[in-house]
């Protein structure tokens, strides 16, 4: 009896969690007039006849006129460059901080960690100013370079590298392997789990990020998907639920796909990282 | 510090002594080279912005002209001049109310979900995945979806409330309902806290629960006397990070209340004008960068005080 009530509660909670998405997808396939009904329908049905009436017109509209097609491509590009570059820079630094002794290393690491404590919002305005001074404002570079490293990721990777057994490395050093060979051939292959967590959380964060693209771009040609979706929500013409839900579906689907494929790693990773940038 | 240790080992007897001479100096060079990109990023996009934000907070500046030094005027005007900054205290109050409602609501929802998930075996992975779904969704999409769910005429929320006889509300256009409506979205996105609570629950030794059962404790007593006290470190962590995040809430509010193009107002009667939305408006709509920088340092100091108070007055250790 008790078991049954637990399942009932979970089903209700899961419904609260999932139904908004189902309704989003349903709305995205409906003809304009069919979304304004007294009794809500999770299926795209004709308002008058009650027959099946799904349409792809909303997607065609937002991809083309709404600019979401272009924004989708931008988002893919930004993530395709940013995520691997960031992973490499963070991993190299983390490896040096964990394994290569050099003077001042630990002090420097503490200073960088302290810098992480400053709330992101405090840095936003001057960061935009720096981006402007470097001539990257309102350009593809501006979307990528100011996010190209993450102190938190360096911290996570360093903790993992510290936990690797040192014997392999020492043996390789004695055999005459260079530091970079050790990094590529020994450390990285042993670190796949943590590299996966950092990659996935980075992808999710940058794919979803609204604030930085909002601040650093003016040119609609450069908009990423979240920003284009926000513009669609704000525009008097596009502010129609069926367009917006088509746009939201486009923004959410890749993320759901990533979640389904990598669920084990993501959920394990969250337990020790939180979801961050 | 690791450097002196290595020096002793490389020059002393033993296996490592066989490394080639000069390896140590080369290590220094490689070490600096490997951290160079990250260090450059840190200096250019973290340290310099942090220091210059502090400097600009004492200036009158609009990104285009030279900043002119005005001392503490920005701070004083924000705090005391309600003609120049009429909505400053309103945004403070909106943000505090949001934090006070959203954080506890999120923690309760997350803990409830974690307890339920922890009590079952079959299907636990599926439910965990479904409950986690709202977290990975972009705030732009979350805002868009919930605007539609809260639609006063055709929204799913009002329809469902109608089924149980509660009259529909114009959620996002009624000043008193805006903060509860936003807090509910935050609780809907409680998945990360849920996962962390779940990890905490798995860490409680089964023997303690069994001992409590043998002592005749009912489920309710076991929760309040055993489980919840054991989860105190987790709750403390989630409370501190949750408050810090809630005080900075922006993206979701921006999407929901961005209205038509440039006329962001922060919702009906500024009821959704959170502190950071207000800061954003000053920086990027009203060209008052100096004031915006001052606002961000007021927030920084406030967050530090609130966090310190939590460390001082909230029990952190497991009982």
Short mmCIF file of N, CA, C and O in Angstrom, two decimals, chain A residues 50-125:
data_model
loop_
_atom_site.label_atom_id
_atom_site.label_comp_id
_atom_site.label_asym_id
_atom_site.label_seq_id
_atom_site.Cartn_x
_atom_site.Cartn_y
_atom_site.Cartn_z
N UNK A 50 -12.34 18.36 -34.70
CA UNK A 50 -11.72 17.40 -33.78
C UNK A 50 -10.83 16.40 -34.49
O UNK A 50 -10.41 15.41 -33.89
N UNK A 51 -10.55 16.65 -35.77
CA UNK A 51 -9.68 15.72 -36.48
C UNK A 51 -8.21 16.11 -36.37
O UNK A 51 -7.88 17.25 -36.03
N UNK A 52 -7.35 15.14 -36.66
CA UNK A 52 -5.90 15.35 -36.63
C UNK A 52 -5.52 16.47 -37.58
O UNK A 52 -5.87 16.44 -38.75
N UNK A 53 -4.79 17.48 -37.07
CA UNK A 53 -4.43 18.62 -37.93
C UNK A 53 -3.06 19.16 -37.56
O UNK A 53 -2.92 20.30 -37.15
N UNK A 54 -2.04 18.31 -37.67
CA UNK A 54 -0.68 18.76 -37.37
C UNK A 54 -0.11 19.54 -38.54
O UNK A 54 -0.43 19.27 -39.69
N UNK A 55 0.75 20.52 -38.22
CA UNK A 55 1.37 21.30 -39.28
C UNK A 55 2.82 21.60 -38.95
O UNK A 55 3.19 21.68 -37.78
N UNK A 56 3.63 21.74 -39.99
CA UNK A 56 5.03 22.13 -39.78
C UNK A 56 5.24 23.61 -40.09
O UNK A 56 6.37 24.10 -40.04
N UNK A 57 4.15 24.32 -40.39
CA UNK A 57 4.27 25.72 -40.78
C UNK A 57 4.97 26.58 -39.73
O UNK A 57 5.74 27.48 -40.07
N UNK A 58 4.67 26.29 -38.46
CA UNK A 58 5.27 27.11 -37.40
C UNK A 58 6.79 26.99 -37.42
O UNK A 58 7.51 27.97 -37.22
N UNK A 59 7.27 25.77 -37.66
CA UNK A 59 8.71 25.56 -37.72
C UNK A 59 9.30 26.29 -38.93
O UNK A 59 10.34 26.93 -38.83
N UNK A 60 8.62 26.16 -40.05
CA UNK A 60 9.11 26.85 -41.25
C UNK A 60 9.20 28.35 -40.98
O UNK A 60 10.19 29.00 -41.34
N UNK A 61 8.18 28.90 -40.28
CA UNK A 61 8.17 30.34 -40.01
C UNK A 61 9.34 30.74 -39.12
O UNK A 61 10.10 31.65 -39.43
N UNK A 62 9.48 30.04 -37.95
CA UNK A 62 10.53 30.49 -37.02
C UNK A 62 11.94 30.23 -37.55
O UNK A 62 12.85 31.02 -37.29
N UNK A 63 12.10 29.16 -38.32
CA UNK A 63 13.43 28.89 -38.86
C UNK A 63 13.83 29.96 -39.85
O UNK A 63 14.98 30.40 -39.89
N UNK A 64 12.86 30.41 -40.63
CA UNK A 64 13.16 31.37 -41.69
C UNK A 64 12.95 32.81 -41.21
O UNK A 64 13.91 33.52 -40.89
N UNK A 65 11.71 33.23 -41.11
CA UNK A 65 11.41 34.63 -40.75
C UNK A 65 11.88 34.94 -39.33
O UNK A 65 12.41 36.01 -39.05
N UNK A 66 11.67 33.99 -38.41
CA UNK A 66 12.05 34.23 -37.02
C UNK A 66 13.55 34.19 -36.79
O UNK A 66 14.02 34.50 -35.70
N UNK A 67 14.31 33.79 -37.81
CA UNK A 67 15.77 33.79 -37.70
C UNK A 67 16.33 32.67 -36.85
O UNK A 67 17.52 32.66 -36.54
N UNK A 68 15.51 31.70 -36.49
CA UNK A 68 16.01 30.65 -35.61
C UNK A 68 16.89 29.64 -36.34
O UNK A 68 17.73 28.99 -35.72
N UNK A 69 16.70 29.52 -37.67
CA UNK A 69 17.55 28.62 -38.42
C UNK A 69 19.00 29.08 -38.36
O UNK A 69 19.91 28.34 -38.02
N UNK A 70 19.17 30.38 -38.65
CA UNK A 70 20.49 30.99 -38.58
C UNK A 70 21.06 30.90 -37.17
O UNK A 70 22.23 30.56 -36.98
N UNK A 71 20.22 31.17 -36.18
CA UNK A 71 20.68 31.14 -34.79
C UNK A 71 21.08 29.73 -34.37
O UNK A 71 22.05 29.55 -33.63
N UNK A 72 20.36 28.74 -34.86
CA UNK A 72 20.69 27.35 -34.57
C UNK A 72 22.09 27.03 -35.07
O UNK A 72 22.92 26.47 -34.35
N UNK A 73 22.36 27.45 -36.32
CA UNK A 73 23.70 27.23 -36.89
C UNK A 73 24.76 27.94 -36.05
O UNK A 73 25.81 27.37 -35.73
N UNK A 74 24.47 29.19 -35.64
CA UNK A 74 25.43 29.92 -34.80
C UNK A 74 25.71 29.18 -33.50
O UNK A 74 26.86 29.07 -33.08
N UNK A 75 24.64 28.69 -32.87
CA UNK A 75 24.82 27.99 -31.60
C UNK A 75 25.69 26.75 -31.78
O UNK A 75 26.56 26.47 -30.96
N UNK A 76 25.44 26.02 -32.88
CA UNK A 76 26.23 24.83 -33.14
C UNK A 76 27.70 25.21 -33.31
O UNK A 76 28.60 24.60 -32.72
N UNK A 77 27.96 26.27 -34.10
CA UNK A 77 29.34 26.72 -34.32
C UNK A 77 30.02 27.12 -33.02
O UNK A 77 31.15 26.74 -32.74
N UNK A 78 29.32 27.95 -32.25
CA UNK A 78 29.92 28.43 -31.00
C UNK A 78 30.28 27.26 -30.10
O UNK A 78 31.40 27.17 -29.58
N UNK A 79 29.34 26.31 -29.95
CA UNK A 79 29.62 25.17 -29.07
C UNK A 79 30.72 24.28 -29.65
O UNK A 79 31.56 23.77 -28.91
N UNK A 80 30.72 24.12 -30.97
CA UNK A 80 31.70 23.23 -31.60
C UNK A 80 33.12 23.76 -31.43
O UNK A 80 34.08 23.00 -31.34
N UNK A 81 33.28 25.08 -31.37
CA UNK A 81 34.61 25.66 -31.18
C UNK A 81 34.91 25.83 -29.70
O UNK A 81 35.96 25.45 -29.19
N UNK A 82 33.94 26.41 -29.00
CA UNK A 82 34.17 26.79 -27.61
C UNK A 82 34.42 25.59 -26.70
O UNK A 82 35.37 25.58 -25.92
N UNK A 83 33.58 24.57 -26.79
CA UNK A 83 33.66 23.47 -25.83
C UNK A 83 34.99 22.71 -25.90
O UNK A 83 35.66 22.55 -24.87
N UNK A 84 35.44 22.28 -27.10
CA UNK A 84 36.74 21.59 -27.14
C UNK A 84 37.91 22.50 -26.76
O UNK A 84 38.81 22.07 -26.03
N UNK A 85 37.89 23.76 -27.22
CA UNK A 85 38.99 24.67 -26.90
C UNK A 85 39.08 24.89 -25.39
O UNK A 85 40.16 24.86 -24.80
N UNK A 86 37.92 25.08 -24.79
CA UNK A 86 37.87 25.30 -23.35
C UNK A 86 38.37 24.07 -22.59
O UNK A 86 39.15 24.18 -21.64
N UNK A 87 37.94 22.91 -23.07
CA UNK A 87 38.36 21.66 -22.42
C UNK A 87 39.88 21.53 -22.47
O UNK A 87 40.52 21.18 -21.48
N UNK A 88 40.47 21.84 -23.62
CA UNK A 88 41.91 21.71 -23.78
C UNK A 88 42.65 22.67 -22.86
O UNK A 88 43.57 22.28 -22.13
N UNK A 89 42.25 23.94 -22.90
CA UNK A 89 42.92 24.95 -22.07
C UNK A 89 42.81 24.60 -20.59
O UNK A 89 43.79 24.67 -19.83
N UNK A 90 41.61 24.19 -20.18
CA UNK A 90 41.39 23.85 -18.77
C UNK A 90 42.19 22.61 -18.37
O UNK A 90 42.77 22.56 -17.28
N UNK A 91 42.22 21.62 -19.25
CA UNK A 91 42.92 20.37 -18.91
C UNK A 91 44.43 20.61 -18.82
O UNK A 91 45.09 20.09 -17.92
N UNK A 92 44.98 21.39 -19.75
CA UNK A 92 46.42 21.69 -19.71
C UNK A 92 46.78 22.40 -18.40
O UNK A 92 47.72 22.01 -17.71
N UNK A 93 46.00 23.41 -18.07
CA UNK A 93 46.29 24.15 -16.84
C UNK A 93 46.11 23.25 -15.62
O UNK A 93 46.95 23.26 -14.71
N UNK A 94 45.06 22.45 -15.63
CA UNK A 94 44.80 21.58 -14.48
C UNK A 94 45.93 20.59 -14.31
O UNK A 94 46.36 20.28 -13.19
N UNK A 95 46.46 20.08 -15.43
CA UNK A 95 47.56 19.12 -15.36
C UNK A 95 48.80 19.78 -14.74
O UNK A 95 49.45 19.21 -13.87
N UNK A 96 49.11 21.00 -15.20
CA UNK A 96 50.26 21.70 -14.64
C UNK A 96 50.05 21.96 -13.14
O UNK A 96 50.96 21.74 -12.34
N UNK A 97 48.83 22.38 -12.78
CA UNK A 97 48.57 22.67 -11.37
C UNK A 97 48.64 21.40 -10.52
O UNK A 97 48.99 21.43 -9.35
N UNK A 98 48.28 20.26 -11.11
CA UNK A 98 48.24 19.03 -10.33
C UNK A 98 49.60 18.35 -10.30
O UNK A 98 49.98 17.79 -9.27
N UNK A 99 50.33 18.37 -11.39
CA UNK A 99 51.45 17.44 -11.53
C UNK A 99 52.82 18.04 -11.77
O UNK A 99 53.81 17.35 -11.59
N UNK A 100 52.87 19.25 -12.31
CA UNK A 100 54.19 19.79 -12.65
C UNK A 100 54.61 20.81 -11.60
O UNK A 100 53.96 21.82 -11.43
N UNK A 101 55.69 20.53 -10.88
CA UNK A 101 56.09 21.47 -9.85
C UNK A 101 56.80 22.67 -10.45
O UNK A 101 57.72 22.50 -11.25
N UNK A 102 56.33 23.86 -10.13
CA UNK A 102 57.07 25.07 -10.52
C UNK A 102 56.80 26.12 -9.46
O UNK A 102 55.77 26.09 -8.78
N UNK A 103 57.75 27.05 -9.30
CA UNK A 103 57.63 27.99 -8.18
C UNK A 103 56.38 28.87 -8.32
O UNK A 103 56.04 29.29 -9.42
N UNK A 104 55.69 29.12 -7.21
CA UNK A 104 54.53 30.00 -7.21
C UNK A 104 53.25 29.32 -7.62
O UNK A 104 52.19 29.92 -7.61
N UNK A 105 53.33 28.03 -7.98
CA UNK A 105 52.17 27.34 -8.53
C UNK A 105 50.98 27.34 -7.57
O UNK A 105 49.88 27.75 -7.94
N UNK A 106 51.21 26.92 -6.33
CA UNK A 106 50.08 26.75 -5.43
C UNK A 106 49.46 28.09 -5.02
O UNK A 106 48.24 28.20 -4.88
N UNK A 107 50.31 29.11 -4.89
CA UNK A 107 49.77 30.44 -4.57
C UNK A 107 48.88 30.93 -5.71
O UNK A 107 47.78 31.43 -5.49
N UNK A 108 49.39 30.75 -6.92
CA UNK A 108 48.64 31.19 -8.10
C UNK A 108 47.29 30.48 -8.16
O UNK A 108 46.25 31.09 -8.44
N UNK A 109 47.30 29.19 -7.86
CA UNK A 109 46.06 28.44 -7.90
C UNK A 109 45.06 28.97 -6.86
O UNK A 109 43.87 29.12 -7.16
N UNK A 110 45.54 29.29 -5.68
CA UNK A 110 44.65 29.83 -4.66
C UNK A 110 44.06 31.17 -5.10
O UNK A 110 42.88 31.45 -4.87
N UNK A 111 44.89 32.00 -5.76
CA UNK A 111 44.40 33.31 -6.22
C UNK A 111 43.29 33.11 -7.26
O UNK A 111 42.26 33.77 -7.24
N UNK A 112 43.51 32.14 -8.18
CA UNK A 112 42.49 31.90 -9.20
C UNK A 112 41.20 31.40 -8.56
O UNK A 112 40.10 31.81 -8.94
N UNK A 113 41.32 30.52 -7.58
CA UNK A 113 40.12 30.03 -6.91
C UNK A 113 39.38 31.17 -6.22
O UNK A 113 38.15 31.25 -6.27
N UNK A 114 40.14 32.08 -5.59
CA UNK A 114 39.50 33.20 -4.92
C UNK A 114 38.74 34.06 -5.93
O UNK A 114 37.64 34.54 -5.65
N UNK A 115 39.32 34.22 -7.14
CA UNK A 115 38.67 35.01 -8.17
C UNK A 115 37.32 34.45 -8.57
O UNK A 115 36.42 35.17 -9.01
N UNK A 116 37.17 33.13 -8.40
CA UNK A 116 35.93 32.46 -8.76
C UNK A 116 34.76 32.87 -7.86
O UNK A 116 33.60 32.73 -8.22
N UNK A 117 35.11 33.37 -6.66
CA UNK A 117 34.06 33.71 -5.69
C UNK A 117 33.28 34.97 -6.09
O UNK A 117 32.20 35.20 -5.60
N UNK A 118 33.87 35.82 -6.94
CA UNK A 118 33.19 37.05 -7.33
C UNK A 118 31.97 36.68 -8.17
O UNK A 118 32.08 35.94 -9.14
N UNK A 119 30.77 37.18 -7.80
CA UNK A 119 29.58 36.83 -8.58
C UNK A 119 29.71 37.27 -10.03
O UNK A 119 30.27 38.33 -10.32
N UNK A 120 29.21 36.44 -10.93
CA UNK A 120 29.33 36.69 -12.36
C UNK A 120 28.84 38.09 -12.72
O UNK A 120 29.43 38.77 -13.57
N UNK A 121 27.79 38.53 -12.06
CA UNK A 121 27.16 39.79 -12.45
C UNK A 121 28.09 40.97 -12.22
O UNK A 121 28.08 41.94 -12.97
N UNK A 122 28.96 40.86 -11.19
CA UNK A 122 29.89 41.94 -10.91
C UNK A 122 30.86 42.14 -12.07
O UNK A 122 31.32 43.23 -12.34
N UNK A 123 31.15 41.04 -12.76
CA UNK A 123 32.15 41.09 -13.82
C UNK A 123 31.56 41.47 -15.18
O UNK A 123 32.30 41.82 -16.09
N UNK A 124 30.23 41.40 -15.30
CA UNK A 124 29.63 41.52 -16.63
C UNK A 124 29.96 42.83 -17.34
O UNK A 124 30.43 42.82 -18.47
N UNK A 125 29.71 43.94 -16.66
CA UNK A 125 29.87 45.23 -17.31
C UNK A 125 31.30 45.45 -17.78
O UNK A 125 31.55 45.70 -18.97
#
